[in-house]
mmCIF file of C-alpha atoms in Angstrom:
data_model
loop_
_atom_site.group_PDB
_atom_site.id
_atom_site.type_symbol
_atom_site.label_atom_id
_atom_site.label_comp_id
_atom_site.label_asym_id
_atom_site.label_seq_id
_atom_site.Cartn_x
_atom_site.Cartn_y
_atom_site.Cartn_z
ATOM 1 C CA UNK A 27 -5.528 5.143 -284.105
ATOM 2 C CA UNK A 28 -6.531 5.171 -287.571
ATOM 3 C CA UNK A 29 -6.841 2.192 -290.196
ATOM 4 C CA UNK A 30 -7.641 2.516 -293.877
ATOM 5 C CA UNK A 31 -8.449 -0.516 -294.834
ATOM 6 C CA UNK A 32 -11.424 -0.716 -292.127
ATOM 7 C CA UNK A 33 -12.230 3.085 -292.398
ATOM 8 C CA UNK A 34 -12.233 2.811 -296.056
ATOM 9 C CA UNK A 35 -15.147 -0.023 -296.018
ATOM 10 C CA UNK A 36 -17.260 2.401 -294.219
ATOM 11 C CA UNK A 37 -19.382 5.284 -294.613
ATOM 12 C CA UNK A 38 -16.643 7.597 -293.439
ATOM 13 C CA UNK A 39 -15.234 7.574 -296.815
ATOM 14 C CA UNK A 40 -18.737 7.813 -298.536
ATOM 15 C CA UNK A 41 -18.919 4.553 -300.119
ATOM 16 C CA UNK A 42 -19.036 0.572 -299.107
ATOM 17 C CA UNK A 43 -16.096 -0.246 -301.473
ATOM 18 C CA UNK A 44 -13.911 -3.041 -299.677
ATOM 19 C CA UNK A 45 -10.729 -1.924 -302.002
ATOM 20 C CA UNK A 46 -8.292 0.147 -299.772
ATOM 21 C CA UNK A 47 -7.457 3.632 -301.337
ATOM 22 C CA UNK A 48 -3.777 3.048 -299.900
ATOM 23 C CA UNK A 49 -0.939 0.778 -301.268
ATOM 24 C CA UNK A 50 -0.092 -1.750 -298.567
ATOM 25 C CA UNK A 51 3.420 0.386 -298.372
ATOM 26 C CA UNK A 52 1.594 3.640 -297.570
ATOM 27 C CA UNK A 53 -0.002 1.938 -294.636
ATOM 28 C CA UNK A 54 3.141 0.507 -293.434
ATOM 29 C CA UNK A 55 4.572 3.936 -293.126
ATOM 30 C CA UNK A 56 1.362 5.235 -292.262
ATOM 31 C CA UNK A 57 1.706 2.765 -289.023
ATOM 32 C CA UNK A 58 5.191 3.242 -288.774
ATOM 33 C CA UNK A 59 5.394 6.753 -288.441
ATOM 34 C CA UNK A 60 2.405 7.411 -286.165
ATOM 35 C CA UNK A 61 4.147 4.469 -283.728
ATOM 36 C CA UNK A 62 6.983 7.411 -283.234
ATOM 37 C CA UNK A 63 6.495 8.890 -279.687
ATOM 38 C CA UNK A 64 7.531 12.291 -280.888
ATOM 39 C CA UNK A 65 5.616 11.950 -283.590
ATOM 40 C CA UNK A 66 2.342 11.291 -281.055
ATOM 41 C CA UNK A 67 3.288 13.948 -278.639
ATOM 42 C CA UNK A 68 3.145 16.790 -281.312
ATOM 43 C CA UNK A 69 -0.274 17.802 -281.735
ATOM 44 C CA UNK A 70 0.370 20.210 -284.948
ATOM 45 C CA UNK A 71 2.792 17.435 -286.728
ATOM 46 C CA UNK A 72 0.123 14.724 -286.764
ATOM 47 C CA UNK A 73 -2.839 16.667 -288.392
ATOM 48 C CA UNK A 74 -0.580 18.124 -291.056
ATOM 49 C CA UNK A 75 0.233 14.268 -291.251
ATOM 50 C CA UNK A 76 -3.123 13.727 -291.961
ATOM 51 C CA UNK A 77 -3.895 16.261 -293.688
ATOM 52 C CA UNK A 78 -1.772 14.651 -296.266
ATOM 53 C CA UNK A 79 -3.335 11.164 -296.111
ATOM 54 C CA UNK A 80 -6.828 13.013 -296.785
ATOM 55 C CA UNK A 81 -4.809 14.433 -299.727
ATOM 56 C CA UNK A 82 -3.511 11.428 -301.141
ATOM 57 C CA UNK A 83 -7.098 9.437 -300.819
ATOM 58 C CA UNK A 84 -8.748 12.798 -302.277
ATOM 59 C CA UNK A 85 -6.425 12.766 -305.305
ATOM 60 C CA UNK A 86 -6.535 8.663 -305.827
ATOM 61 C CA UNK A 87 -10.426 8.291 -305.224
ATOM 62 C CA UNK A 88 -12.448 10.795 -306.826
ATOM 63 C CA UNK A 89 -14.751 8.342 -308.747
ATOM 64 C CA UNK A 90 -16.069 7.810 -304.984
ATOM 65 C CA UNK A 91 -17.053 11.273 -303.950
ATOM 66 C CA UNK A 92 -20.198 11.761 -305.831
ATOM 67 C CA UNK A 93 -21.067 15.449 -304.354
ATOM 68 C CA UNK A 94 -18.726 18.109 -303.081
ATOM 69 C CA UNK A 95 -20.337 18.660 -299.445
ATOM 70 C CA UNK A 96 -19.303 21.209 -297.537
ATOM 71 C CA UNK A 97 -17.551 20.506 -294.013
ATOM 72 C CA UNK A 98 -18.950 20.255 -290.862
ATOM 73 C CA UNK A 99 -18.227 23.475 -288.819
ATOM 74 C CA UNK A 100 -16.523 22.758 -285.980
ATOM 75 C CA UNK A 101 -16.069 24.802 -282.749
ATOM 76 C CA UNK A 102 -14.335 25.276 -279.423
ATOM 77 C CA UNK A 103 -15.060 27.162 -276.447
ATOM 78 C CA UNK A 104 -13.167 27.688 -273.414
ATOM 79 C CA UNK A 105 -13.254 30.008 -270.201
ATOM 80 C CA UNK A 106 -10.477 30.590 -267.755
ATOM 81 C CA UNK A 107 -10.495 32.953 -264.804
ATOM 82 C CA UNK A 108 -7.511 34.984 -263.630
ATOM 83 C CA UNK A 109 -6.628 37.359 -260.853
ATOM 84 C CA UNK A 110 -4.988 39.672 -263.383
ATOM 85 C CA UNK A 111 -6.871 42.435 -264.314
ATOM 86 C CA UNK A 112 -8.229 42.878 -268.154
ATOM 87 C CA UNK A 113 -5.298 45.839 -268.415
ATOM 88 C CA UNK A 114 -3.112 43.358 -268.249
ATOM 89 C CA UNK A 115 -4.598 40.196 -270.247
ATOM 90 C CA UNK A 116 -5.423 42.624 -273.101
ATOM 91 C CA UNK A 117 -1.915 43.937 -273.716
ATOM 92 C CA UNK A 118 -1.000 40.674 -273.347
ATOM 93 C CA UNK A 119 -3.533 39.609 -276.178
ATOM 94 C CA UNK A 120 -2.722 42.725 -278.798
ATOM 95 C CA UNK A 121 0.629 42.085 -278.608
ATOM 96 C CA UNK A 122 2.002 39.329 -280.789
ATOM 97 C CA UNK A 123 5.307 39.170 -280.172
ATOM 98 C CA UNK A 124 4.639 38.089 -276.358
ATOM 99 C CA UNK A 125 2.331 35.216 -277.562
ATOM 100 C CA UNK A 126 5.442 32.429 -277.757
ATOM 101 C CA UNK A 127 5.648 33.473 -273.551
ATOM 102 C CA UNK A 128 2.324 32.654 -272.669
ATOM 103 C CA UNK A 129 0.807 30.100 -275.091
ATOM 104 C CA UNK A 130 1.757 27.213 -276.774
ATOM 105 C CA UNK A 131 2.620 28.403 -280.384
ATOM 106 C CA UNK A 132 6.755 28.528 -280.573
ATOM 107 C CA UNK A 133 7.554 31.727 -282.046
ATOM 108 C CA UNK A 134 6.344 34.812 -284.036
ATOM 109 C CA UNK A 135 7.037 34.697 -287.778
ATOM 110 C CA UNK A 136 8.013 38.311 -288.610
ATOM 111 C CA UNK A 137 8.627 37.399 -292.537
ATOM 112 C CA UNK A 138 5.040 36.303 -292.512
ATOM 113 C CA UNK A 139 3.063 38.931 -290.364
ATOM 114 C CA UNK A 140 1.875 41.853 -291.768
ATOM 115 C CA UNK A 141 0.848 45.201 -290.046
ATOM 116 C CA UNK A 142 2.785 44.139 -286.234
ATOM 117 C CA UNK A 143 2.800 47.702 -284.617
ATOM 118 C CA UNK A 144 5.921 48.272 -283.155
ATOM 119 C CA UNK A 145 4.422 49.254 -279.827
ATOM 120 C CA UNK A 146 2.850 46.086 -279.374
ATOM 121 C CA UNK A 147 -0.833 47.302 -280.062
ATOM 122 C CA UNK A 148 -1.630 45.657 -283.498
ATOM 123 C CA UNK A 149 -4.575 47.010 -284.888
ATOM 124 C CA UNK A 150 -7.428 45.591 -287.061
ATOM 125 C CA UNK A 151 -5.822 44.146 -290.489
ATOM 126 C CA UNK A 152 -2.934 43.349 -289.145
ATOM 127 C CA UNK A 153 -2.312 39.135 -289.996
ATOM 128 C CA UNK A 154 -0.048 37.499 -287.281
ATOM 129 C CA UNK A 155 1.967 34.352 -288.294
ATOM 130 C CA UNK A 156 2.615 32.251 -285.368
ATOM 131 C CA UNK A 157 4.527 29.193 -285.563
ATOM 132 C CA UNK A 158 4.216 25.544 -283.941
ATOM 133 C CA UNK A 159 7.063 23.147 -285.219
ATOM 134 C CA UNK A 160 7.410 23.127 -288.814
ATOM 135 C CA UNK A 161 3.734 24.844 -289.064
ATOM 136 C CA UNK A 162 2.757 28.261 -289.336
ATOM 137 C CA UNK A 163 -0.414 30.200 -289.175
ATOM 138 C CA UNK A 164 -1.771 33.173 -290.610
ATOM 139 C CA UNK A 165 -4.411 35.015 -288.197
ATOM 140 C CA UNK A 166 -5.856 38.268 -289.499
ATOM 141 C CA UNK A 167 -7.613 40.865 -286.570
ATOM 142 C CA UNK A 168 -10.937 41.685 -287.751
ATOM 143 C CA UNK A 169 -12.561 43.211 -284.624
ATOM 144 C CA UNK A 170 -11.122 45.062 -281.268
ATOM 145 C CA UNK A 171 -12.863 46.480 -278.368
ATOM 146 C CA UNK A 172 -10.585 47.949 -275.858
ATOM 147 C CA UNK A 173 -9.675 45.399 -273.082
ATOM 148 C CA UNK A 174 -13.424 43.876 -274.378
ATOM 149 C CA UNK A 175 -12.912 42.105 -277.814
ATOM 150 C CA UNK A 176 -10.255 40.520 -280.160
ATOM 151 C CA UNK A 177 -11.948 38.658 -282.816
ATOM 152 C CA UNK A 178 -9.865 36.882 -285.683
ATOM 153 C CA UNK A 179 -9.699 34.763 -289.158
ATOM 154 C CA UNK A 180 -7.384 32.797 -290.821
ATOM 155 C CA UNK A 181 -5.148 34.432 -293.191
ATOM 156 C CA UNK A 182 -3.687 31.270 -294.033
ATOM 157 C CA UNK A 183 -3.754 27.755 -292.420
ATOM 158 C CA UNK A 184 -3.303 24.424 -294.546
ATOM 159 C CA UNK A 185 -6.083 22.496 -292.402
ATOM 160 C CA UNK A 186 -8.362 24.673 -291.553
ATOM 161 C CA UNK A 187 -11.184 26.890 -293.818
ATOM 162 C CA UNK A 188 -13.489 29.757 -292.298
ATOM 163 C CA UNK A 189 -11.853 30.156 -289.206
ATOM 164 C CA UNK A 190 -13.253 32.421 -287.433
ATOM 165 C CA UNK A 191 -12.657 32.876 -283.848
ATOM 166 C CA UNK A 192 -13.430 35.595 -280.059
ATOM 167 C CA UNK A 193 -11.581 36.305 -277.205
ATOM 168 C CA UNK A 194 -13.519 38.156 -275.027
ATOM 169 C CA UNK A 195 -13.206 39.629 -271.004
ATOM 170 C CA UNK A 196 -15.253 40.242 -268.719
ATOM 171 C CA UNK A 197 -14.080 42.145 -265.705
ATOM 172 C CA UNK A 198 -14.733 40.014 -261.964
ATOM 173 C CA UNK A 199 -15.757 41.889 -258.639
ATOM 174 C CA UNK A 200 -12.195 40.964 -257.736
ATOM 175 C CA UNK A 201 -10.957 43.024 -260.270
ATOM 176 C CA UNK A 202 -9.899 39.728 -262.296
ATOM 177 C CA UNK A 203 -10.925 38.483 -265.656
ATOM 178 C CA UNK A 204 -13.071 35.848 -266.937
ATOM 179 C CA UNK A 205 -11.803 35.136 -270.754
ATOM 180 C CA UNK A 206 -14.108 33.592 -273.357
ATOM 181 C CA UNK A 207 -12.018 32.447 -276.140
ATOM 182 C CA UNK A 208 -13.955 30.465 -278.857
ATOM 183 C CA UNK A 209 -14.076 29.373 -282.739
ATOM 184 C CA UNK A 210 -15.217 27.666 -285.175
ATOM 185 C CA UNK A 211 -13.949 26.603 -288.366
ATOM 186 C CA UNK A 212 -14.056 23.566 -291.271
ATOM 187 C CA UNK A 213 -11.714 21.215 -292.263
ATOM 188 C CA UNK A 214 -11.666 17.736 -294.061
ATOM 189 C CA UNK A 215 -13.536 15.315 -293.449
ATOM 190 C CA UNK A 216 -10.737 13.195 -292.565
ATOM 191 C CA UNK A 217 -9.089 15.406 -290.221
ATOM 192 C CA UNK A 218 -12.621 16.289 -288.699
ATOM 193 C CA UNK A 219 -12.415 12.887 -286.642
ATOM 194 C CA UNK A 220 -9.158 14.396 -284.898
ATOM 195 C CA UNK A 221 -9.476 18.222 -284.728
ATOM 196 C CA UNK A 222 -12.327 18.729 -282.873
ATOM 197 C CA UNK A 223 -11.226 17.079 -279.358
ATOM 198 C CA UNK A 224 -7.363 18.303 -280.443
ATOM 199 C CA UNK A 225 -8.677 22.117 -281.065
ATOM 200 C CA UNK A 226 -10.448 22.408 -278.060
ATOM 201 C CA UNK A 227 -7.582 20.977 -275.759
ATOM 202 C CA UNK A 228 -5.332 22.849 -277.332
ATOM 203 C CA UNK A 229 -7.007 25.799 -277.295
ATOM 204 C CA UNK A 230 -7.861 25.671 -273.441
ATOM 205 C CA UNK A 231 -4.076 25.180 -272.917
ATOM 206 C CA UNK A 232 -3.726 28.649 -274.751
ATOM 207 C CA UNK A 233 -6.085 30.067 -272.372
ATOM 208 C CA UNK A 234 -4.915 29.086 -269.127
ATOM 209 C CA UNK A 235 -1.125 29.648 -270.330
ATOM 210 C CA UNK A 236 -2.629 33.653 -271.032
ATOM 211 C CA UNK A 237 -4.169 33.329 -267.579
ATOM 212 C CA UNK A 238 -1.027 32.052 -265.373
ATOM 213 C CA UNK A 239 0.928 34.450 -266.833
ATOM 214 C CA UNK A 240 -0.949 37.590 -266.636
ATOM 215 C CA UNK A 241 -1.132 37.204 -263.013
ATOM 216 C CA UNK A 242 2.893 36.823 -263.343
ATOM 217 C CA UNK A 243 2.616 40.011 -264.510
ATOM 218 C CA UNK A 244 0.947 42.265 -262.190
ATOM 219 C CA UNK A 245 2.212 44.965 -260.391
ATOM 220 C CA UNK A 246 3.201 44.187 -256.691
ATOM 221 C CA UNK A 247 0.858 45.424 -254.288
#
């Protein structure tokens, strides 16, 4: 998984120092914690996890960062196909509250959104807090094309910056839909070993789980 008194040695961590940032306690718990199968299995838990080790290094080793570089932007980009026609996948998509049904975020967080239309067609402004586990997420619509274009931003999320992020359909001769849903964003350095790969699994499990269900939802024939 992850070791910081290799890593540290390294370049990753901008410098050849061979003295570990961490106490030999922190990377006992460090180990210990990330042994937990739950703990493994919970995609969300472990990069706020280490989110929190890039916090602690941040704070305890600032002599070794010499410039503030930005991030590396990141990205994802995925493309599912469904029999469901881009009616349905775009009420689907404007309306928040049926996100938990489809995808892989747990619930809507009402206390936290701002601007939900109570018809299920939230416009552009609105911010939608979705939550996974003990994490939630702030997305803000910035763009919408009827049944074309929902384009986002983070309105707040602890490990991301700049997030900016398209989900677009395209009508098939079969009267399906092809959805584009893509992004790109920053984060730490540290978490920008494990985000990339995570984000883009994740995110293609959010579009097939839109997919599959949108073709639960159409009308019989």
């Amino acid at each position: 998984m992850f070791h910081p008194q290799v890593s540290f040695g390294s370049t990753a961590f901008g410098g050849t120092s061979d003295r570990c940032p961490f106490t030999s306690t922190e990377i006992s718990e460090y180990a210990r914690t990330f042994s937990r199968p739950k703990v493994l299995s919970g995609g969300f838990e472990l990069y706020r996890a280490l989110d929190k080790v890039d916090r602690v290094f941040l704070a305890g080793n600032t002599a070794h960062i010499h410039s503030q570089e930005p991030s590396a932007m990141h990205t994802y980009d995925v493309t599912v196909t469904t029999s469901a026609s881009p009616e349905i996948v775009w009420k689907l998509l404007v309306h928040a509250a049926s996100w938990p049904l489809w995808s892989k975020v747990d619930s809507l967080d009402t206390a936290r959104s701002v601007g939900l239309d109570p018809g299920g067609d939230d416009g552009v402004g609105a911010v939608r807090a979705f939550r996974t586990g003990r994490t939630v997420t702030g997305e803000r619509l910035t763009e919408k094309v009827e049944q074309r274009l929902l384009a986002y931003e983070d309105a707040f999320n602890s490990s991301m910056r700049n997030y900016h992020a398209r989900i677009e359909l395209k009508p098939t001769a079969s009267s399906g839909t092809v959805i584009h849903w893509y992004g790109e964003y920053e984060t730490s350095r540290l978490l920008g070993w494990f985000m990339p790969r995570y984000l883009q699994k994740f995110m293609q499990g959010m579009a097939d789980g839109l997919a599959r269900y949108a073709e639960e939802c159409k009308p019989a024939q």
